[in-house]
């Protein structure tokens, strides 16, 4: 099981860097995870997206579809990529401590 | 136990090749062999030998050893790389990370040999050296990158003028047949349309915005060399509106050269639209369904009509989540001059409807099945036309007398 170390903290993550246990998430964990996405400063806009994803996940148990993220947060898709360069799934969902989205070729 | 050991390449082995008796069988026979190619790639990279070992193990155990899924990528892009990991990285370290990079192919797959060399050199420097020219999506497929090499590979590719293709819930790399680039049957410029759409939809290709994948494929004529009707959400297939162009002297020449026009042409016309009296071929163009058969056989004598354009079909897909679907006609004929504009408008309406009502990982074809074609047409603002019915009167619950026949 890969580990991800930042400062004092160590997290169990999968090979793509997603938390193995999404339940341990809190805002400090999010800040630590953000460093893997080269985000040094989590701005209000970052938090708006991350907190939205987190709340949605806690309520529905899955990540929302991209279109819904844009609609509900008011950010255009390009703006989300400006905030999270690896995109909503690999970047924002990871920082929000969601389990890895199931992908497909 | 002993064979179990030898499946792992020994570091002292000069060629670093594991023993692969099962895979070796796939080198026999006159056909190209992926095993042979992977073996030759062991000369330039350490990864392929563990690939051989792992695939051999899979054949022996009749079980795959790739983990499902994986999310990796490059900065700024939400797609283009498909994550792949070995489920036994200790035994096969060379394939512990073995991601696939899709590279957007040029329209019609025309390259200079210099471009191919550049591509392969970049790939040998950064990855396994293994390529698949080309994947079903149309892209160049570079197989076997580690996570750390993704960004450097991407940087070199873009510096050399290449870009990644689409993956995930994105607009996939559009692809087309060679069309007017080489083929006399082409009823519109497939390569230009393909390139125009690729440039136009860069955002949708690199930043997945949809419920699921969306593919556009373009064929210049109903021979449909890119099989668009079977595997693209939007298929644009060249066709003509007027009559097949016919050269009687050339028909006679084909006959003189031994083509049995009755048996090989007329009898095989799906709508029996042709007659041959031994001297003259008559085509009832109003009955012709533009299948290309007669043109393919009498290629010197017949050619598509002069009023050219394309038919647009919707909804095909391969059976990943639900079963396979073939495309259905959406617009029976668009003149070639109006194709780009029509496709752009149509695509934006389809995306709006699908984005609004599509479920996660539901292809457009599946959405149409779920809500019904009338609701879909209503949603995108098209009127139903008879051409949308694939095979009229096949339904046994509509009796012939309703259309004027006997019960
Ligand atoms: C005997 C082993 C394999 C079989 C029978 C097989 C079969 C297939 C088939 C039928 C397709 C669709 C055709 C195509 O896209 O060209 C496909 C696609 C693909 N395969 Fe495999 N495959 C095998 C091994 C692998 C391995 C070892 C990898 C990577 C480690 C791999 C990665 C892929 C990818 C990424 C695609 C999608 C290609 C695209 O973009 O179109 N496959 N495979
Ligand atoms: C209450 C029971 C059944 C009903 C209501 C039913 C109904 C139907 C209907 C409406 C069709 C489509 C007909 C068409 O396309 O014209 C069909 C096709 C078919 N059914 Fe059934 N069916 C039943 C039982 C069965 C059983 C028990 C079998 C096999 C043992 C069977 C085998 C098939 C096959 C093979 C087709 C495809 C025929 C073709 O492709 O032309 N059906 N059925
Ligand atoms: S689809 Fe038609 S136009 Fe395109 S290459 Fe094939 S035969 Fe030629
Ligand atoms: S194109 Fe096909 S349908 Fe039309 S006349 Fe020729 S064989 Fe018949």
XYZ file of C-alpha atoms and ligand atoms in Angstrom:
614
model
C 0.000 0.000 0.000
C 1.639 3.299 -1.026
C 1.974 5.990 1.594
C 1.959 9.714 1.114
C 4.024 11.781 3.558
C 3.786 15.502 3.991
C 5.472 17.223 6.916
C 4.507 15.268 10.021
C 1.582 13.485 8.436
C 1.404 10.122 6.672
C -1.605 8.864 4.733
C -2.499 5.519 3.198
C -3.310 6.197 -0.434
C -3.800 4.100 -3.550
C -1.364 4.174 -6.463
C -3.054 7.262 -7.910
C -2.812 9.115 -4.597
C -6.463 8.811 -3.513
C -7.142 8.279 0.208
C -7.770 4.614 0.956
C -10.047 5.608 3.791
C -12.199 8.592 2.719
C -13.612 8.898 6.256
C -10.442 10.369 7.753
C -10.865 13.498 5.646
C -10.930 16.989 7.130
C -9.770 20.402 5.895
C -6.210 19.862 7.112
C -6.046 16.588 5.206
C -7.331 18.474 2.160
C -4.501 21.005 2.479
C -1.972 18.175 2.635
C -3.486 16.446 -0.410
C -3.513 19.742 -2.296
C 0.303 19.786 -2.262
C 0.319 16.737 -4.562
C -1.574 18.848 -7.077
C 0.936 21.681 -6.767
C -1.679 23.827 -5.078
C 0.139 25.714 -2.336
C -2.608 28.143 -1.495
C -6.154 26.832 -1.102
C -8.238 29.919 -1.934
C -11.929 30.435 -1.209
C -12.668 29.279 -4.752
C -10.750 26.042 -4.180
C -12.678 25.444 -0.971
C -15.984 26.159 -2.652
C -15.419 23.303 -5.107
C -13.829 20.939 -2.588
C -16.483 21.475 0.074
C -19.235 21.047 -2.550
C -17.767 17.722 -3.701
C -17.344 16.563 -0.119
C -20.921 17.437 0.843
C -22.294 15.768 -2.253
C -20.275 12.651 -1.570
C -21.343 12.476 2.066
C -24.979 12.855 1.051
C -25.104 10.572 -2.029
C -22.081 8.290 -1.680
C -20.810 9.115 -5.181
C -19.118 11.994 -6.960
C -21.429 14.342 -8.898
C -21.257 14.495 -12.684
C -19.059 17.245 -14.084
C -21.970 19.228 -15.509
C -23.569 19.285 -12.090
C -20.365 20.480 -10.428
C -20.238 23.420 -12.839
C -23.917 24.243 -12.449
C -23.960 24.062 -8.668
C -20.668 25.862 -8.008
C -21.103 28.414 -10.783
C -17.622 27.740 -12.181
C -17.103 27.019 -15.867
C -15.206 23.825 -16.615
C -12.161 25.813 -17.740
C -12.166 27.703 -14.447
C -12.181 24.427 -12.561
C -9.085 23.388 -14.511
C -7.492 26.732 -13.644
C -8.075 25.955 -9.974
C -7.216 22.240 -10.215
C -4.808 21.608 -13.110
C -5.379 17.833 -13.076
C -9.083 18.419 -13.471
C -12.175 17.780 -11.373
C -11.664 14.017 -10.986
C -7.936 13.576 -10.547
C -7.470 16.928 -8.802
C -10.549 18.243 -6.994
C -12.066 14.879 -5.999
C -8.703 13.711 -4.690
C -8.342 16.799 -2.474
C -11.936 16.392 -1.315
C -11.010 12.907 -0.151
C -13.439 11.078 -2.428
C -12.737 7.487 -3.433
C -11.229 7.158 -6.890
C -13.851 7.669 -9.605
C -14.326 4.505 -11.623
C -12.760 5.133 -14.988
C -12.981 3.481 -18.349
C -10.858 3.505 -21.498
C 7.108 -24.060 -9.180
C 10.139 -24.058 -11.440
C 8.241 -22.602 -14.405
C 6.722 -20.083 -12.033
C 10.232 -18.757 -11.407
C 11.273 -18.589 -15.029
C 8.356 -16.410 -15.979
C 10.244 -13.567 -14.335
C 13.050 -12.267 -16.532
C 16.449 -12.894 -15.078
C 18.570 -9.755 -14.756
C 21.654 -11.625 -16.053
C 19.897 -12.739 -19.207
C 21.310 -10.663 -22.086
C 17.968 -10.327 -23.796
C 16.138 -10.242 -20.484
C 13.375 -12.387 -21.971
C 11.354 -14.715 -19.738
C 10.286 -18.138 -20.980
C 6.902 -17.885 -22.622
C 5.823 -21.204 -24.134
C 2.161 -20.171 -24.410
C 2.850 -16.774 -25.947
C 5.360 -18.367 -28.323
C 2.484 -20.193 -29.993
C 1.162 -16.811 -31.071
C 4.302 -16.277 -33.160
C 3.545 -19.276 -35.337
C 1.763 -18.912 -38.641
C 2.073 -16.261 -41.333
C 0.342 -13.462 -39.430
C 1.788 -10.436 -37.680
C 2.287 -11.217 -34.013
C 2.153 -8.867 -31.064
C 4.373 -11.346 -29.197
C 7.098 -10.990 -31.788
C 6.869 -7.206 -31.586
C 6.958 -7.151 -27.794
C 9.999 -9.426 -27.839
C 11.816 -7.131 -30.243
C 11.067 -4.189 -27.956
C 13.104 -5.870 -25.197
C 16.166 -4.569 -27.089
C 15.349 -0.970 -26.285
C 13.468 -1.106 -22.979
C 13.380 -3.072 -19.762
C 9.587 -2.978 -19.563
C 8.571 -5.422 -22.321
C 10.172 -8.476 -20.704
C 7.985 -8.117 -17.623
C 5.042 -7.490 -19.941
C 5.763 -10.843 -21.594
C 6.074 -12.485 -18.181
C 2.809 -11.082 -16.921
C 0.843 -11.883 -20.077
C 2.285 -15.431 -20.084
C 1.105 -15.817 -16.503
C -2.348 -14.572 -17.491
C -2.529 -17.127 -20.289
C -1.455 -19.886 -17.948
C -3.928 -18.946 -15.223
C -6.624 -17.824 -17.663
C -6.902 -14.661 -15.664
C -5.848 -11.065 -16.317
C -3.281 -9.368 -14.118
C -4.028 -5.718 -14.846
C -5.805 -3.830 -12.129
C -9.070 -2.233 -13.110
C -8.985 1.497 -13.766
C -6.524 4.098 -12.623
C -6.554 7.852 -12.918
C -3.432 9.531 -14.158
C -2.901 12.445 -16.490
C -0.985 15.537 -17.388
C -1.528 19.031 -16.077
C -4.381 20.948 -17.641
C -5.893 17.874 -19.282
C -8.594 15.619 -17.859
C -8.008 12.851 -20.376
C -5.650 11.365 -22.932
C -3.912 8.976 -20.566
C -5.353 5.674 -19.393
C -3.969 4.439 -16.094
C -2.906 0.827 -15.892
C -1.178 -1.058 -13.088
C 0.008 -4.607 -12.637
C -1.640 -6.483 -9.786
C 1.705 -8.123 -8.994
C 4.231 -5.264 -9.115
C 6.803 -7.196 -7.057
C 7.025 -10.003 -9.553
C 6.761 -7.737 -12.601
C 8.284 -4.384 -11.657
C 8.674 -3.385 -15.310
C 4.901 -3.170 -15.697
C 3.985 -2.013 -12.188
C 2.921 1.232 -13.910
C 2.085 0.680 -17.551
C -0.113 3.574 -18.615
C -1.421 4.170 -22.116
C -1.058 7.519 -23.840
C -3.383 8.400 -26.694
C -1.910 10.716 -29.309
C -4.263 12.491 -31.694
C -3.672 11.069 -35.175
C -3.640 13.281 -38.271
C -6.786 13.151 -40.418
C -6.755 10.027 -42.579
C -3.568 8.813 -40.846
C -1.151 10.536 -43.208
C 2.340 10.966 -41.741
C 5.727 11.814 -43.093
C 8.273 9.163 -42.140
C 10.053 11.962 -40.259
C 6.973 12.466 -38.063
C 6.798 8.753 -37.295
C 10.493 8.659 -36.403
C 10.070 11.646 -34.104
C 7.128 9.980 -32.396
C 8.949 6.674 -31.916
C 12.146 8.369 -30.699
C 10.235 10.301 -28.068
C 8.501 7.134 -27.012
C 11.688 5.077 -26.758
C 13.218 7.756 -24.561
C 10.271 7.930 -22.185
C 8.310 4.690 -22.361
C 8.318 1.042 -23.341
C 8.683 1.797 -27.054
C 5.529 -0.244 -27.753
C 2.964 1.383 -29.984
C -0.382 0.418 -31.436
C -0.956 2.081 -34.802
C -3.832 2.714 -34.348
C -6.399 2.057 -31.636
C -10.112 1.710 -32.369
C -10.485 5.332 -31.342
C -8.176 6.257 -34.221
C -5.405 7.588 -31.988
C -1.803 6.503 -31.960
C -1.635 4.374 -28.814
C 1.595 4.497 -26.819
C 1.545 1.641 -24.324
C 3.684 1.491 -21.212
C 4.450 4.780 -19.467
C 5.265 5.230 -15.815
C 3.475 7.997 -13.933
C 6.680 10.017 -13.600
C 7.298 9.964 -17.356
C 3.833 11.239 -18.359
C 4.554 14.941 -18.052
C 7.996 14.776 -19.764
C 6.522 12.682 -22.602
C 3.665 15.112 -23.021
C 6.043 18.074 -23.113
C 8.161 16.507 -25.823
C 5.116 15.457 -27.826
C 3.608 18.926 -27.806
C 6.968 20.521 -28.605
C 7.076 18.262 -31.686
C 3.581 19.357 -32.707
C 1.565 16.406 -31.398
C -1.256 16.519 -28.902
C -3.092 13.975 -26.771
C -6.388 12.454 -27.851
C -9.539 12.048 -25.810
C -10.405 9.511 -23.131
C -12.971 9.098 -20.386
C -16.224 11.062 -20.537
C -14.903 13.348 -23.241
C -15.342 14.065 -26.892
C -13.097 11.374 -28.318
C -10.572 12.111 -31.014
C -12.591 12.452 -34.223
C -11.488 10.094 -36.974
C -12.158 9.712 -40.676
C -11.370 7.591 -43.723
C -8.775 8.880 -46.212
C -11.615 10.307 -48.272
C -10.595 12.705 -51.009
C -6.987 12.227 -49.952
C -6.896 9.042 -52.017
C -10.322 7.638 -52.638
C -12.409 8.353 -55.713
C -15.692 7.393 -53.989
C -15.549 10.091 -51.359
C -18.653 12.278 -51.423
C -17.226 15.010 -49.199
C -13.847 16.075 -47.824
C -13.683 13.844 -44.761
C -10.168 14.908 -43.825
C -11.046 18.571 -43.745
C -14.209 18.041 -41.722
C -12.334 15.784 -39.300
C -9.589 18.340 -38.802
C -12.060 21.216 -38.456
C -14.064 19.374 -35.799
C -10.898 18.339 -33.946
C -9.731 21.965 -33.752
C -13.181 23.238 -32.881
C -13.734 20.812 -29.988
C -10.338 21.007 -28.262
C -11.975 21.878 -24.936
C -14.370 18.936 -25.065
C -11.547 16.575 -26.099
C -9.168 17.521 -23.294
C -11.600 18.348 -20.499
C -14.253 15.650 -20.208
C -17.610 17.452 -19.804
C -20.137 14.708 -20.669
C -22.046 11.874 -18.986
C -19.841 9.476 -20.984
C -17.748 9.263 -24.137
C -18.864 10.865 -27.420
C -17.368 9.756 -30.714
C -17.659 11.314 -34.159
C -16.462 9.261 -37.126
C -16.554 10.255 -40.760
C -16.626 8.080 -43.871
C -16.638 9.494 -47.371
C -19.102 6.962 -48.776
C -21.375 4.129 -47.616
C -18.488 1.633 -47.714
C -17.872 3.229 -44.327
C -14.218 2.298 -43.998
C -14.016 3.656 -40.437
C -17.087 1.604 -39.444
C -18.724 4.749 -38.152
C -22.220 3.254 -38.249
C -21.175 0.585 -35.759
C -19.057 2.485 -33.293
C -19.602 6.207 -33.185
C -22.223 8.270 -31.412
C -22.363 10.504 -34.463
C -21.611 8.939 -37.844
C -21.240 11.142 -40.919
C -21.354 8.987 -44.042
C -20.977 10.368 -47.544
C -23.777 9.688 -50.011
C -25.462 11.199 -53.069
C -28.944 12.343 -53.919
C -29.154 12.055 -57.703
C -28.385 9.028 -59.907
C -25.359 6.772 -59.999
C -23.037 7.969 -62.770
C -22.835 5.306 -65.407
C -20.465 4.693 -68.324
C -22.050 2.091 -70.609
C -18.885 1.374 -72.562
C -17.060 0.588 -69.327
C -19.910 -1.679 -68.207
C -19.478 -3.613 -71.435
C -15.755 -3.760 -70.820
C -16.266 -5.232 -67.329
C -18.617 -7.819 -68.860
C -16.066 -8.637 -71.556
C -13.422 -9.071 -68.848
C -15.566 -11.751 -67.257
C -17.704 -10.039 -64.610
C -21.031 -11.895 -64.415
C -23.176 -8.799 -64.200
C -26.455 -10.613 -63.583
C -25.117 -12.849 -60.811
C -22.484 -10.657 -59.182
C -24.112 -7.279 -59.536
C -27.883 -7.322 -60.169
C -28.717 -10.358 -58.023
C -26.786 -8.864 -55.134
C -28.386 -5.458 -55.198
C -30.269 -5.417 -51.851
C -33.289 -3.641 -53.362
C -33.182 -5.302 -56.799
C -32.855 -1.906 -58.387
C -30.869 -3.070 -61.413
C -31.576 -4.924 -64.637
C -29.129 -6.412 -67.125
C -30.336 -7.609 -70.488
C -26.956 -8.866 -71.576
C -26.033 -5.558 -73.226
C -27.356 -2.707 -71.176
C -27.454 -2.096 -67.444
C -30.474 -0.159 -66.182
C -30.523 1.248 -62.663
C -33.800 2.367 -61.128
C -32.196 5.004 -58.961
C -35.405 5.672 -57.036
C -35.093 2.149 -55.602
C -31.350 2.342 -54.933
C -30.425 2.492 -51.228
C -26.841 3.605 -51.999
C -25.154 0.524 -50.604
C -22.104 0.858 -52.937
C -22.153 -2.800 -53.993
C -22.554 -2.287 -57.746
C -20.053 0.588 -57.706
C -17.467 -1.523 -55.895
C -17.789 -4.324 -58.432
C -18.108 -2.240 -61.604
C -15.572 0.280 -60.398
C -14.582 1.505 -63.835
C -18.163 1.970 -64.999
C -20.179 3.300 -62.079
C -19.570 6.043 -59.563
C -21.560 7.965 -56.959
C -23.875 10.681 -58.279
C -22.913 14.321 -58.669
C -25.161 15.791 -55.995
C -23.041 14.801 -53.043
C -23.286 15.202 -49.313
C -23.706 12.995 -46.275
C -26.197 11.200 -44.121
C -25.874 11.780 -40.370
C -26.573 8.911 -38.009
C -26.701 8.764 -34.252
C -26.319 6.335 -31.401
C -23.941 3.481 -32.246
C -21.781 1.916 -29.562
C -19.876 -1.225 -28.627
C -21.152 -3.412 -25.785
C -19.281 -2.107 -22.733
C -22.023 -1.325 -20.230
C -25.117 -2.361 -22.168
C -25.340 -4.238 -25.470
C -24.056 -3.091 -28.850
C -26.102 -0.630 -30.878
C -25.999 0.277 -34.551
C -26.567 3.874 -35.569
C -29.945 5.211 -36.689
C -30.466 7.840 -39.370
C -30.932 11.319 -37.963
C -30.620 13.496 -41.085
C -30.984 11.630 -44.390
C -29.047 14.107 -46.533
C -26.958 17.199 -45.948
C -25.326 18.825 -48.996
C -21.560 18.793 -48.592
C -21.296 22.578 -48.523
C -23.555 22.677 -45.456
C -22.038 19.757 -43.553
C -19.809 21.625 -41.140
C -22.495 24.074 -40.106
C -25.167 21.378 -39.756
C -22.936 19.082 -37.710
C -21.926 21.906 -35.378
C -25.528 22.904 -34.732
C -26.695 19.319 -34.344
C -23.863 18.388 -31.980
C -24.567 21.321 -29.706
C -28.259 20.390 -29.467
C -27.439 16.727 -28.792
C -24.932 17.670 -26.087
C -27.456 19.952 -24.399
C -30.142 17.268 -24.313
C -27.772 14.493 -23.284
C -26.052 16.671 -20.669
C -29.421 17.533 -19.179
C -31.082 14.103 -19.229
C -28.254 11.582 -19.602
C -27.356 9.436 -16.614
C -23.786 8.915 -15.547
C -22.082 6.663 -18.115
C -25.052 6.542 -20.448
C -24.213 6.832 -24.141
C -26.414 8.913 -26.419
C -27.761 5.748 -28.075
C -28.807 4.352 -24.718
C -30.482 7.613 -23.763
C -32.463 7.496 -27.021
C -33.538 3.936 -26.214
C -34.577 4.962 -22.723
C -36.583 8.062 -23.601
C -37.625 6.962 -27.094
C -36.729 8.454 -30.465
C -39.751 10.824 -30.568
C -38.786 12.429 -27.253
C -35.176 12.705 -28.367
C -36.142 14.319 -31.688
C -38.410 16.693 -29.850
C -35.566 17.513 -27.444
C -33.152 18.399 -30.232
C -35.788 20.053 -32.394
C -35.895 17.709 -35.401
C -38.997 16.464 -37.202
C -39.358 12.710 -37.716
C -38.841 11.557 -41.319
C -39.421 8.110 -42.877
C -35.672 7.513 -43.333
C -35.324 7.212 -39.547
C -37.181 3.897 -39.668
C -34.541 1.255 -40.301
C -36.796 -1.419 -41.778
C -40.425 -0.452 -42.363
C -43.140 -3.105 -42.080
C -40.970 -5.494 -40.068
C -43.277 -5.104 -37.109
C -45.729 -8.039 -37.133
C -48.301 -6.069 -35.158
C -48.961 -3.698 -38.024
C -51.148 -5.589 -40.466
C -50.763 -5.179 -44.160
C -54.393 -4.106 -44.615
C -53.655 -0.931 -42.704
C -51.374 0.055 -45.521
C -53.881 -0.996 -48.160
C -53.037 -4.729 -48.502
C -54.900 -7.923 -47.574
C -55.124 -9.053 -43.977
C -3.829 -10.738 -25.433
C -4.008 -9.621 -24.796
C -4.956 -8.551 -25.238
C -6.081 -8.610 -25.985
C -6.724 -9.832 -26.608
C -6.583 -7.256 -26.101
C -7.706 -6.906 -26.804
C -8.090 -5.617 -27.050
C -9.108 -5.222 -27.978
C -9.945 -6.163 -28.820
C -9.164 -3.871 -27.970
C -10.038 -2.989 -28.827
C -9.307 -2.853 -30.166
C -8.419 -1.637 -30.287
O -8.588 -0.649 -29.587
O -7.546 -1.648 -31.149
C -8.199 -3.406 -27.024
C -7.977 -2.093 -26.750
C -7.056 -1.651 -25.839
N -6.156 -2.423 -25.137
Fe -5.981 -4.400 -25.264
N -5.783 -6.415 -25.409
C -4.768 -7.152 -24.866
C -3.737 -6.708 -24.109
C -3.595 -5.388 -23.720
C -2.525 -4.931 -22.880
C -1.397 -5.820 -22.343
C -2.716 -3.589 -22.718
C -1.910 -2.596 -21.907
C -1.163 -2.918 -20.947
C -3.894 -3.211 -23.455
C -4.389 -1.938 -23.543
C -5.416 -1.587 -24.362
C -5.868 -0.222 -24.549
C -5.332 1.001 -23.854
C -6.891 -0.266 -25.491
C -7.658 0.899 -26.043
C -6.954 1.301 -27.312
C -7.607 2.482 -27.998
O -7.359 3.620 -27.614
O -8.369 2.269 -28.947
N -4.399 -4.342 -24.043
N -7.559 -4.484 -26.477
C -44.303 -15.166 -23.340
C -43.192 -15.495 -23.961
C -42.617 -14.748 -25.135
C -42.986 -13.580 -25.711
C -44.090 -12.629 -25.311
C -42.060 -13.358 -26.792
C -42.116 -12.243 -27.614
C -41.231 -12.032 -28.636
C -41.279 -10.906 -29.526
C -42.305 -9.793 -29.480
C -40.268 -11.036 -30.398
C -39.912 -10.091 -31.514
C -40.585 -10.590 -32.741
C -40.172 -9.823 -33.959
O -39.122 -9.206 -33.970
O -40.914 -9.875 -34.932
C -39.549 -12.239 -30.061
C -38.451 -12.697 -30.739
C -37.802 -13.853 -30.416
N -38.125 -14.750 -29.418
Fe -39.627 -14.572 -28.164
N -41.196 -14.383 -26.856
C -41.472 -15.259 -25.870
C -40.869 -16.455 -25.585
C -39.753 -16.917 -26.255
C -39.082 -18.158 -25.946
C -39.479 -19.133 -24.855
C -38.027 -18.255 -26.823
C -36.981 -19.344 -26.968
C -37.070 -20.568 -26.501
C -38.078 -17.111 -27.662
C -37.185 -16.873 -28.657
C -37.209 -15.764 -29.455
C -36.240 -15.519 -30.506
C -35.048 -16.395 -30.889
C -36.616 -14.308 -31.098
C -35.895 -13.614 -32.232
C -36.511 -13.985 -33.516
C -35.863 -13.271 -34.656
O -34.743 -12.823 -34.516
O -36.489 -13.136 -35.688
N -39.119 -16.319 -27.302
N -40.161 -12.830 -28.980
S -15.407 5.046 -46.801
Fe -15.723 5.286 -49.005
S -14.683 7.228 -49.434
Fe -13.872 6.543 -47.477
S -12.048 5.350 -48.013
Fe -13.759 3.923 -47.821
S -14.482 3.666 -49.934
Fe -13.265 5.555 -49.886
S -25.686 1.087 -54.843
Fe -26.487 -0.792 -53.938
S -28.688 -0.429 -53.804
Fe -27.887 1.057 -55.254
S -28.119 0.076 -57.241
Fe -26.043 -0.384 -56.527
S -26.244 -2.360 -55.521
Fe -28.316 -1.551 -55.721
